[in-house]
JSON list of C-alpha atoms in Angstrom, two decimals:
[
{"chain": "A", "resi": 109, "resn": "MET", "atom": "CA", "xyz": [4.52, 14.15, 12.85]},
{"chain": "A", "resi": 110, "resn": "ALA", "atom": "CA", "xyz": [7.29, 12.40, 14.71]},
{"chain": "A", "resi": 111, "resn": "SER", "atom": "CA", "xyz": [5.46, 9.20, 15.66]},
{"chain": "A", "resi": 112, "resn": "HIS", "atom": "CA", "xyz": [7.48, 6.01, 15.68]},
{"chain": "A", "resi": 113, "resn": "PHE", "atom": "CA", "xyz": [6.79, 2.40, 16.60]},
{"chain": "A", "resi": 114, "resn": "GLU", "atom": "CA", "xyz": [8.28, 0.81, 19.70]},
{"chain": "A", "resi": 115, "resn": "PRO", "atom": "CA", "xyz": [8.29, -2.86, 20.73]},
{"chain": "A", "resi": 116, "resn": "LEU", "atom": "CA", "xyz": [5.72, -4.26, 23.14]},
{"chain": "A", "resi": 117, "resn": "LYS", "atom": "CA", "xyz": [6.58, -6.83, 25.76]},
{"chain": "A", "resi": 118, "resn": "GLY", "atom": "CA", "xyz": [5.52, -10.20, 24.48]},
{"chain": "A", "resi": 119, "resn": "GLY", "atom": "CA", "xyz": [5.66, -9.10, 20.82]},
{"chain": "A", "resi": 120, "resn": "GLY", "atom": "CA", "xyz": [3.92, -6.59, 18.65]},
{"chain": "A", "resi": 121, "resn": "ALA", "atom": "CA", "xyz": [4.44, -2.86, 18.46]},
{"chain": "A", "resi": 122, "resn": "ALA", "atom": "CA", "xyz": [2.95, 0.38, 19.75]},
{"chain": "A", "resi": 123, "resn": "VAL", "atom": "CA", "xyz": [2.87, 3.93, 18.43]},
{"chain": "A", "resi": 124, "resn": "ALA", "atom": "CA", "xyz": [1.51, 7.13, 19.93]},
{"chain": "A", "resi": 125, "resn": "LEU", "atom": "CA", "xyz": [-0.67, 9.04, 17.47]},
{"chain": "A", "resi": 126, "resn": "ASP", "atom": "CA", "xyz": [-2.41, 12.37, 17.81]},
{"chain": "A", "resi": 127, "resn": "GLU", "atom": "CA", "xyz": [-5.84, 13.13, 16.35]},
{"chain": "A", "resi": 128, "resn": "VAL", "atom": "CA", "xyz": [-4.43, 14.58, 13.14]},
{"chain": "A", "resi": 129, "resn": "GLU", "atom": "CA", "xyz": [-2.18, 11.56, 12.53]},
{"chain": "A", "resi": 130, "resn": "ILE", "atom": "CA", "xyz": [-5.05, 9.17, 13.18]},
{"chain": "A", "resi": 131, "resn": "SER", "atom": "CA", "xyz": [-7.25, 11.10, 10.76]},
{"chain": "A", "resi": 132, "resn": "ILE", "atom": "CA", "xyz": [-4.58, 11.20, 8.04]},
{"chain": "A", "resi": 133, "resn": "LEU", "atom": "CA", "xyz": [-3.73, 7.50, 8.34]},
{"chain": "A", "resi": 134, "resn": "ARG", "atom": "CA", "xyz": [-7.38, 6.50, 8.28]},
{"chain": "A", "resi": 135, "resn": "SER", "atom": "CA", "xyz": [-8.13, 8.73, 5.30]},
{"chain": "A", "resi": 136, "resn": "LEU", "atom": "CA", "xyz": [-5.17, 7.35, 3.35]},
{"chain": "A", "resi": 137, "resn": "ALA", "atom": "CA", "xyz": [-6.16, 3.75, 4.12]},
{"chain": "A", "resi": 138, "resn": "VAL", "atom": "CA", "xyz": [-9.74, 4.40, 2.98]},
{"chain": "A", "resi": 139, "resn": "GLN", "atom": "CA", "xyz": [-8.46, 6.02, -0.23]},
{"chain": "A", "resi": 140, "resn": "LEU", "atom": "CA", "xyz": [-6.26, 2.97, -0.81]},
{"chain": "A", "resi": 141, "resn": "LEU", "atom": "CA", "xyz": [-9.30, 0.71, -0.38]},
{"chain": "A", "resi": 142, "resn": "GLU", "atom": "CA", "xyz": [-11.19, 2.81, -2.95]},
{"chain": "A", "resi": 143, "resn": "LEU", "atom": "CA", "xyz": [-8.27, 2.61, -5.38]},
{"chain": "A", "resi": 144, "resn": "ILE", "atom": "CA", "xyz": [-7.91, -1.18, -5.03]},
{"chain": "A", "resi": 145, "resn": "GLY", "atom": "CA", "xyz": [-11.66, -1.70, -5.40]},
{"chain": "A", "resi": 146, "resn": "PRO", "atom": "CA", "xyz": [-14.27, -3.73, -3.57]},
{"chain": "A", "resi": 147, "resn": "GLY", "atom": "CA", "xyz": [-13.41, -7.12, -5.04]},
{"chain": "A", "resi": 148, "resn": "ASP", "atom": "CA", "xyz": [-15.70, -9.66, -6.61]},
{"chain": "A", "resi": 149, "resn": "GLU", "atom": "CA", "xyz": [-18.21, -11.01, -4.10]},
{"chain": "A", "resi": 150, "resn": "PRO", "atom": "CA", "xyz": [-20.33, -13.94, -5.26]},
{"chain": "A", "resi": 151, "resn": "ALA", "atom": "CA", "xyz": [-23.78, -12.86, -6.40]},
{"chain": "A", "resi": 152, "resn": "ASP", "atom": "CA", "xyz": [-26.83, -14.09, -4.48]},
{"chain": "A", "resi": 153, "resn": "GLY", "atom": "CA", "xyz": [-27.34, -17.76, -5.16]},
{"chain": "A", "resi": 154, "resn": "GLU", "atom": "CA", "xyz": [-23.86, -18.29, -6.62]},
{"chain": "A", "resi": 155, "resn": "ASP", "atom": "CA", "xyz": [-21.48, -20.87, -5.20]},
{"chain": "A", "resi": 156, "resn": "PRO", "atom": "CA", "xyz": [-18.94, -19.05, -2.95]},
{"chain": "A", "resi": 157, "resn": "LEU", "atom": "CA", "xyz": [-16.43, -21.85, -3.55]},
{"chain": "A", "resi": 158, "resn": "ALA", "atom": "CA", "xyz": [-16.56, -21.19, -7.29]},
{"chain": "A", "resi": 159, "resn": "ALA", "atom": "CA", "xyz": [-15.70, -17.54, -6.59]},
{"chain": "A", "resi": 160, "resn": "LEU", "atom": "CA", "xyz": [-12.44, -18.70, -5.00]},
{"chain": "A", "resi": 161, "resn": "PHE", "atom": "CA", "xyz": [-11.37, -20.12, -8.33]},
{"chain": "A", "resi": 162, "resn": "ALA", "atom": "CA", "xyz": [-12.51, -17.20, -10.46]},
{"chain": "A", "resi": 163, "resn": "GLU", "atom": "CA", "xyz": [-9.90, -15.93, -12.86]},
{"chain": "A", "resi": 164, "resn": "GLY", "atom": "CA", "xyz": [-8.65, -12.39, -12.58]},
{"chain": "A", "resi": 165, "resn": "PRO", "atom": "CA", "xyz": [-7.70, -9.86, -15.25]},
{"chain": "A", "resi": 166, "resn": "SER", "atom": "CA", "xyz": [-4.95, -10.68, -17.73]},
{"chain": "A", "resi": 167, "resn": "GLU", "atom": "CA", "xyz": [-4.00, -7.08, -18.58]},
{"chain": "A", "resi": 168, "resn": "ALA", "atom": "CA", "xyz": [-2.11, -4.65, -16.38]},
{"chain": "A", "resi": 169, "resn": "PRO", "atom": "CA", "xyz": [-4.16, -1.78, -14.93]},
{"chain": "A", "resi": 170, "resn": "SER", "atom": "CA", "xyz": [-4.06, 1.49, -16.86]},
{"chain": "A", "resi": 171, "resn": "ASP", "atom": "CA", "xyz": [-3.79, 3.60, -13.68]},
{"chain": "A", "resi": 172, "resn": "PRO", "atom": "CA", "xyz": [-0.04, 4.00, -12.96]},
{"chain": "A", "resi": 173, "resn": "ALA", "atom": "CA", "xyz": [-0.56, 3.62, -9.20]},
{"chain": "A", "resi": 174, "resn": "LEU", "atom": "CA", "xyz": [-2.50, 0.37, -9.65]},
{"chain": "A", "resi": 175, "resn": "ALA", "atom": "CA", "xyz": [0.11, -0.83, -12.14]},
{"chain": "A", "resi": 176, "resn": "ARG", "atom": "CA", "xyz": [2.72, -0.21, -9.43]},
{"chain": "A", "resi": 177, "resn": "LEU", "atom": "CA", "xyz": [0.67, -2.13, -6.85]},
{"chain": "A", "resi": 178, "resn": "PHE", "atom": "CA", "xyz": [-0.01, -4.96, -9.34]},
{"chain": "A", "resi": 179, "resn": "PRO", "atom": "CA", "xyz": [3.06, -5.04, -11.61]},
{"chain": "A", "resi": 180, "resn": "ASP", "atom": "CA", "xyz": [3.73, -7.47, -14.44]},
{"chain": "A", "resi": 181, "resn": "ALA", "atom": "CA", "xyz": [5.47, -10.56, -13.11]},
{"chain": "A", "resi": 182, "resn": "TYR", "atom": "CA", "xyz": [7.93, -11.09, -15.95]},
{"chain": "A", "resi": 183, "resn": "ALA", "atom": "CA", "xyz": [8.17, -8.05, -18.21]},
{"chain": "A", "resi": 184, "resn": "ASP", "atom": "CA", "xyz": [7.13, -4.48, -18.74]},
{"chain": "A", "resi": 185, "resn": "PRO", "atom": "CA", "xyz": [5.40, -3.67, -22.02]},
{"chain": "A", "resi": 186, "resn": "ASP", "atom": "CA", "xyz": [7.92, -2.51, -24.62]},
{"chain": "A", "resi": 187, "resn": "PRO", "atom": "CA", "xyz": [6.84, -0.80, -27.86]},
{"chain": "A", "resi": 188, "resn": "GLU", "atom": "CA", "xyz": [9.79, -2.45, -29.66]},
{"chain": "A", "resi": 189, "resn": "ALA", "atom": "CA", "xyz": [9.06, -5.91, -28.30]},
{"chain": "A", "resi": 190, "resn": "THR", "atom": "CA", "xyz": [10.87, -8.94, -29.67]},
{"chain": "A", "resi": 191, "resn": "PRO", "atom": "CA", "xyz": [9.24, -12.38, -29.97]},
{"chain": "A", "resi": 192, "resn": "GLN", "atom": "CA", "xyz": [10.94, -13.32, -26.67]},
{"chain": "A", "resi": 193, "resn": "ASP", "atom": "CA", "xyz": [9.39, -10.20, -25.06]},
{"chain": "A", "resi": 194, "resn": "ASP", "atom": "CA", "xyz": [6.00, -11.29, -26.42]},
{"chain": "A", "resi": 195, "resn": "GLU", "atom": "CA", "xyz": [6.42, -14.65, -24.68]},
{"chain": "A", "resi": 196, "resn": "LEU", "atom": "CA", "xyz": [7.27, -12.89, -21.41]},
{"chain": "A", "resi": 197, "resn": "LEU", "atom": "CA", "xyz": [4.21, -10.66, -21.76]},
{"chain": "A", "resi": 198, "resn": "ALA", "atom": "CA", "xyz": [2.02, -13.71, -22.37]},
{"chain": "A", "resi": 199, "resn": "SER", "atom": "CA", "xyz": [3.50, -15.37, -19.28]},
{"chain": "A", "resi": 200, "resn": "SER", "atom": "CA", "xyz": [2.87, -12.20, -17.25]},
{"chain": "A", "resi": 201, "resn": "ALA", "atom": "CA", "xyz": [-0.74, -12.09, -18.42]},
{"chain": "A", "resi": 202, "resn": "GLU", "atom": "CA", "xyz": [-1.23, -15.73, -17.47]},
{"chain": "A", "resi": 203, "resn": "PHE", "atom": "CA", "xyz": [0.37, -15.19, -14.05]},
{"chain": "A", "resi": 204, "resn": "ARG", "atom": "CA", "xyz": [-1.78, -12.09, -13.43]},
{"chain": "A", "resi": 205, "resn": "ARG", "atom": "CA", "xyz": [-4.95, -13.99, -14.37]},
{"chain": "A", "resi": 206, "resn": "PHE", "atom": "CA", "xyz": [-4.37, -16.52, -11.59]},
{"chain": "A", "resi": 207, "resn": "THR", "atom": "CA", "xyz": [-2.84, -14.31, -8.87]},
{"chain": "A", "resi": 208, "resn": "GLU", "atom": "CA", "xyz": [-4.19, -10.76, -9.02]},
{"chain": "A", "resi": 209, "resn": "ASN", "atom": "CA", "xyz": [-7.50, -11.49, -7.28]},
{"chain": "A", "resi": 210, "resn": "ASP", "atom": "CA", "xyz": [-5.67, -12.96, -4.29]},
{"chain": "A", "resi": 211, "resn": "LEU", "atom": "CA", "xyz": [-3.19, -10.09, -4.22]},
{"chain": "A", "resi": 212, "resn": "ARG", "atom": "CA", "xyz": [-6.01, -7.54, -4.32]},
{"chain": "A", "resi": 213, "resn": "SER", "atom": "CA", "xyz": [-7.75, -9.37, -1.50]},
{"chain": "A", "resi": 214, "resn": "ARG", "atom": "CA", "xyz": [-4.59, -9.32, 0.63]},
{"chain": "A", "resi": 215, "resn": "LYS", "atom": "CA", "xyz": [-4.05, -5.62, 0.00]},
{"chain": "A", "resi": 216, "resn": "ARG", "atom": "CA", "xyz": [-7.69, -4.91, 0.94]},
{"chain": "A", "resi": 217, "resn": "ASP", "atom": "CA", "xyz": [-7.26, -6.95, 4.13]},
{"chain": "A", "resi": 218, "resn": "ASP", "atom": "CA", "xyz": [-4.14, -4.95, 5.02]},
{"chain": "A", "resi": 219, "resn": "ALA", "atom": "CA", "xyz": [-5.84, -1.59, 4.49]},
{"chain": "A", "resi": 220, "resn": "MET", "atom": "CA", "xyz": [-8.97, -2.72, 6.36]},
{"chain": "A", "resi": 221, "resn": "ALA", "atom": "CA", "xyz": [-6.82, -3.82, 9.31]},
{"chain": "A", "resi": 222, "resn": "VAL", "atom": "CA", "xyz": [-5.39, -0.29, 9.48]},
{"chain": "A", "resi": 223, "resn": "VAL", "atom": "CA", "xyz": [-8.88, 1.26, 9.40]},
{"chain": "A", "resi": 224, "resn": "ARG", "atom": "CA", "xyz": [-10.23, -1.14, 12.03]},
{"chain": "A", "resi": 225, "resn": "SER", "atom": "CA", "xyz": [-7.30, -0.65, 14.41]},
{"chain": "A", "resi": 226, "resn": "LEU", "atom": "CA", "xyz": [-7.54, 3.14, 14.12]},
{"chain": "A", "resi": 227, "resn": "ASP", "atom": "CA", "xyz": [-11.32, 3.00, 14.65]},
{"chain": "A", "resi": 228, "resn": "SER", "atom": "CA", "xyz": [-10.84, 0.93, 17.79]},
{"chain": "A", "resi": 229, "resn": "LEU", "atom": "CA", "xyz": [-8.62, 3.52, 19.46]},
{"chain": "A", "resi": 230, "resn": "ASN", "atom": "CA", "xyz": [-10.05, 5.21, 22.51]},
{"chain": "A", "resi": 231, "resn": "ALA", "atom": "CA", "xyz": [-8.69, 8.72, 22.18]},
{"chain": "A", "resi": 232, "resn": "ALA", "atom": "CA", "xyz": [-7.06, 10.00, 25.33]},
{"chain": "A", "resi": 233, "resn": "GLY", "atom": "CA", "xyz": [-8.05, 13.32, 26.85]},
{"chain": "A", "resi": 234, "resn": "ASP", "atom": "CA", "xyz": [-5.22, 15.12, 25.05]},
{"chain": "A", "resi": 235, "resn": "GLY", "atom": "CA", "xyz": [-6.63, 14.20, 21.63]},
{"chain": "A", "resi": 236, "resn": "GLY", "atom": "CA", "xyz": [-4.27, 11.31, 21.01]},
{"chain": "A", "resi": 237, "resn": "ALA", "atom": "CA", "xyz": [-3.94, 7.63, 21.75]},
{"chain": "A", "resi": 238, "resn": "VAL", "atom": "CA", "xyz": [-1.45, 4.79, 21.85]},
{"chain": "A", "resi": 239, "resn": "LEU", "atom": "CA", "xyz": [-2.09, 2.19, 19.18]},
{"chain": "A", "resi": 240, "resn": "GLU", "atom": "CA", "xyz": [-0.98, -1.30, 20.20]},
{"chain": "A", "resi": 241, "resn": "LEU", "atom": "CA", "xyz": [-0.66, -3.95, 17.51]},
{"chain": "A", "resi": 242, "resn": "ASP", "atom": "CA", "xyz": [-0.14, -7.69, 17.89]},
{"chain": "A", "resi": 243, "resn": "ALA", "atom": "CA", "xyz": [2.20, -9.56, 15.53]},
{"chain": "A", "resi": 244, "resn": "ASP", "atom": "CA", "xyz": [-0.47, -10.25, 12.90]},
{"chain": "A", "resi": 245, "resn": "GLU", "atom": "CA", "xyz": [-1.68, -6.64, 12.93]},
{"chain": "A", "resi": 246, "resn": "CYS", "atom": "CA", "xyz": [1.92, -5.47, 12.50]},
{"chain": "A", "resi": 247, "resn": "LEU", "atom": "CA", "xyz": [2.19, -7.49, 9.29]},
{"chain": "A", "resi": 248, "resn": "HIS", "atom": "CA", "xyz": [-1.03, -5.97, 7.96]},
{"chain": "A", "resi": 249, "resn": "TRP", "atom": "CA", "xyz": [0.27, -2.50, 8.83]},
{"chain": "A", "resi": 250, "resn": "LEU", "atom": "CA", "xyz": [3.58, -3.18, 7.08]},
{"chain": "A", "resi": 251, "resn": "GLY", "atom": "CA", "xyz": [1.73, -4.22, 3.94]},
{"chain": "A", "resi": 252, "resn": "ALA", "atom": "CA", "xyz": [-0.59, -1.22, 4.01]},
{"chain": "A", "resi": 253, "resn": "LEU", "atom": "CA", "xyz": [2.20, 1.28, 4.73]},
{"chain": "A", "resi": 254, "resn": "ASN", "atom": "CA", "xyz": [4.17, -0.15, 1.82]},
{"chain": "A", "resi": 255, "resn": "ASP", "atom": "CA", "xyz": [1.16, 0.05, -0.51]},
{"chain": "A", "resi": 256, "resn": "LEU", "atom": "CA", "xyz": [0.44, 3.63, 0.55]},
{"chain": "A", "resi": 257, "resn": "ARG", "atom": "CA", "xyz": [4.04, 4.66, -0.09]},
{"chain": "A", "resi": 258, "resn": "LEU", "atom": "CA", "xyz": [4.05, 2.96, -3.50]},
{"chain": "A", "resi": 259, "resn": "THR", "atom": "CA", "xyz": [0.81, 4.70, -4.45]},
{"chain": "A", "resi": 260, "resn": "ILE", "atom": "CA", "xyz": [1.86, 8.16, -3.27]},
{"chain": "A", "resi": 261, "resn": "GLY", "atom": "CA", "xyz": [5.34, 7.71, -4.74]},
{"chain": "A", "resi": 262, "resn": "THR", "atom": "CA", "xyz": [3.80, 6.86, -8.11]},
{"chain": "A", "resi": 263, "resn": "ARG", "atom": "CA", "xyz": [1.51, 9.90, -7.98]},
{"chain": "A", "resi": 264, "resn": "LEU", "atom": "CA", "xyz": [4.54, 12.08, -7.13]},
{"chain": "A", "resi": 265, "resn": "GLU", "atom": "CA", "xyz": [6.60, 10.36, -9.84]},
{"chain": "A", "resi": 266, "resn": "VAL", "atom": "CA", "xyz": [9.31, 9.54, -7.30]},
{"chain": "A", "resi": 267, "resn": "GLY", "atom": "CA", "xyz": [12.32, 8.21, -9.17]},
{"chain": "A", "resi": 268, "resn": "ASP", "atom": "CA", "xyz": [16.06, 8.24, -8.68]},
{"chain": "A", "resi": 269, "resn": "GLU", "atom": "CA", "xyz": [17.45, 9.75, -5.50]},
{"chain": "A", "resi": 270, "resn": "ASP", "atom": "CA", "xyz": [18.89, 12.73, -7.42]},
{"chain": "A", "resi": 271, "resn": "GLU", "atom": "CA", "xyz": [15.43, 13.59, -8.75]},
{"chain": "A", "resi": 272, "resn": "ASN", "atom": "CA", "xyz": [13.90, 13.15, -5.30]},
{"chain": "A", "resi": 273, "resn": "GLU", "atom": "CA", "xyz": [16.08, 15.83, -3.73]},
{"chain": "A", "resi": 274, "resn": "ALA", "atom": "CA", "xyz": [14.20, 18.54, -5.65]},
{"chain": "A", "resi": 275, "resn": "LEU", "atom": "CA", "xyz": [10.88, 16.99, -4.67]},
{"chain": "A", "resi": 276, "resn": "TYR", "atom": "CA", "xyz": [11.80, 16.99, -0.99]},
{"chain": "A", "resi": 277, "resn": "ARG", "atom": "CA", "xyz": [12.75, 20.68, -1.12]},
{"chain": "A", "resi": 278, "resn": "LEU", "atom": "CA", "xyz": [9.45, 21.88, -2.54]},
{"chain": "A", "resi": 279, "resn": "PRO", "atom": "CA", "xyz": [8.25, 25.24, -1.19]},
{"chain": "A", "resi": 280, "resn": "ASP", "atom": "CA", "xyz": [5.24, 25.18, 1.13]},
{"chain": "A", "resi": 281, "resn": "SER", "atom": "CA", "xyz": [3.18, 26.84, -1.60]},
{"chain": "A", "resi": 282, "resn": "ASP", "atom": "CA", "xyz": [3.58, 23.83, -3.95]},
{"chain": "A", "resi": 283, "resn": "PRO", "atom": "CA", "xyz": [0.36, 21.76, -4.04]},
{"chain": "A", "resi": 284, "resn": "ARG", "atom": "CA", "xyz": [2.42, 18.54, -3.94]},
{"chain": "A", "resi": 285, "resn": "LYS", "atom": "CA", "xyz": [4.02, 19.43, -0.59]},
{"chain": "A", "resi": 286, "resn": "PRO", "atom": "CA", "xyz": [1.38, 17.71, 1.62]},
{"chain": "A", "resi": 287, "resn": "MET", "atom": "CA", "xyz": [1.73, 14.51, -0.42]},
{"chain": "A", "resi": 288, "resn": "VAL", "atom": "CA", "xyz": [5.52, 14.64, -0.11]},
{"chain": "A", "resi": 289, "resn": "MET", "atom": "CA", "xyz": [5.22, 15.12, 3.66]},
{"chain": "A", "resi": 290, "resn": "ALA", "atom": "CA", "xyz": [2.82, 12.15, 3.90]},
{"chain": "A", "resi": 291, "resn": "TYR", "atom": "CA", "xyz": [5.19, 10.04, 1.78]},
{"chain": "A", "resi": 292, "resn": "LEU", "atom": "CA", "xyz": [8.15, 10.81, 4.06]},
{"chain": "A", "resi": 293, "resn": "TRP", "atom": "CA", "xyz": [6.12, 10.29, 7.25]},
{"chain": "A", "resi": 294, "resn": "LEU", "atom": "CA", "xyz": [4.77, 6.94, 6.06]},
{"chain": "A", "resi": 295, "resn": "GLY", "atom": "CA", "xyz": [8.33, 5.92, 5.21]},
{"chain": "A", "resi": 296, "resn": "ALA", "atom": "CA", "xyz": [9.49, 6.76, 8.73]},
{"chain": "A", "resi": 297, "resn": "LEU", "atom": "CA", "xyz": [6.57, 4.83, 10.25]},
{"chain": "A", "resi": 298, "resn": "GLN", "atom": "CA", "xyz": [7.32, 1.84, 8.05]},
{"chain": "A", "resi": 299, "resn": "GLU", "atom": "CA", "xyz": [11.02, 1.94, 8.90]},
{"chain": "A", "resi": 300, "resn": "THR", "atom": "CA", "xyz": [10.44, 2.10, 12.66]},
{"chain": "A", "resi": 301, "resn": "LEU", "atom": "CA", "xyz": [7.89, -0.74, 12.45]},
{"chain": "A", "resi": 302, "resn": "VAL", "atom": "CA", "xyz": [10.39, -2.92, 10.61]},
{"chain": "A", "resi": 303, "resn": "GLU", "atom": "CA", "xyz": [13.12, -2.07, 13.13]},
{"chain": "A", "resi": 304, "resn": "THR", "atom": "CA", "xyz": [10.76, -2.82, 16.01]},
{"chain": "A", "resi": 305, "resn": "LEU", "atom": "CA", "xyz": [9.82, -6.22, 14.61]},
{"chain": "A", "resi": 306, "resn": "MET", "atom": "CA", "xyz": [13.46, -7.10, 14.00]},
{"chain": "A", "resi": 307, "resn": "SER", "atom": "CA", "xyz": [14.60, -6.13, 17.52]}
]
């Protein structure tokens, strides 16, 4: 998996992907959509405008990967919290209540853009295709690649660089090895997309 993004004339980016890469990226994006959830659509007969102003949750998600995607704005929970920490937690809860629904929607849009662009590829005869993204699609891809890396990194418990060295040298027999390889590959894709957009 050595795919990397390159700039397109007139803006945007392109990357050559083989069938396996397309399948992996699509599968990961769909899993991300499942993790984030479907969102709150207005029920039949309800005012869709009112749904725009619906309040979100005030507590952080219990799933560590979701908590990483939707972190507290001001403070992490501390078992030995001081009154000042309690105020920060209350502010975080209030911030989450008014912003998380929009953030979830944006993350769903990013992941759906990845799925749609991969589905629109016409595979070449050799089992691969060149994916061309316009500027807006590139931004969706950057968001989704970042969210995928955060999610996989959380599942792998990626921490300090010293700890990561052991993770990156896992034997092929370790069940975490495919996730580590996906994490590294997504990082390389994200890096080359950023470099392409900045060139």
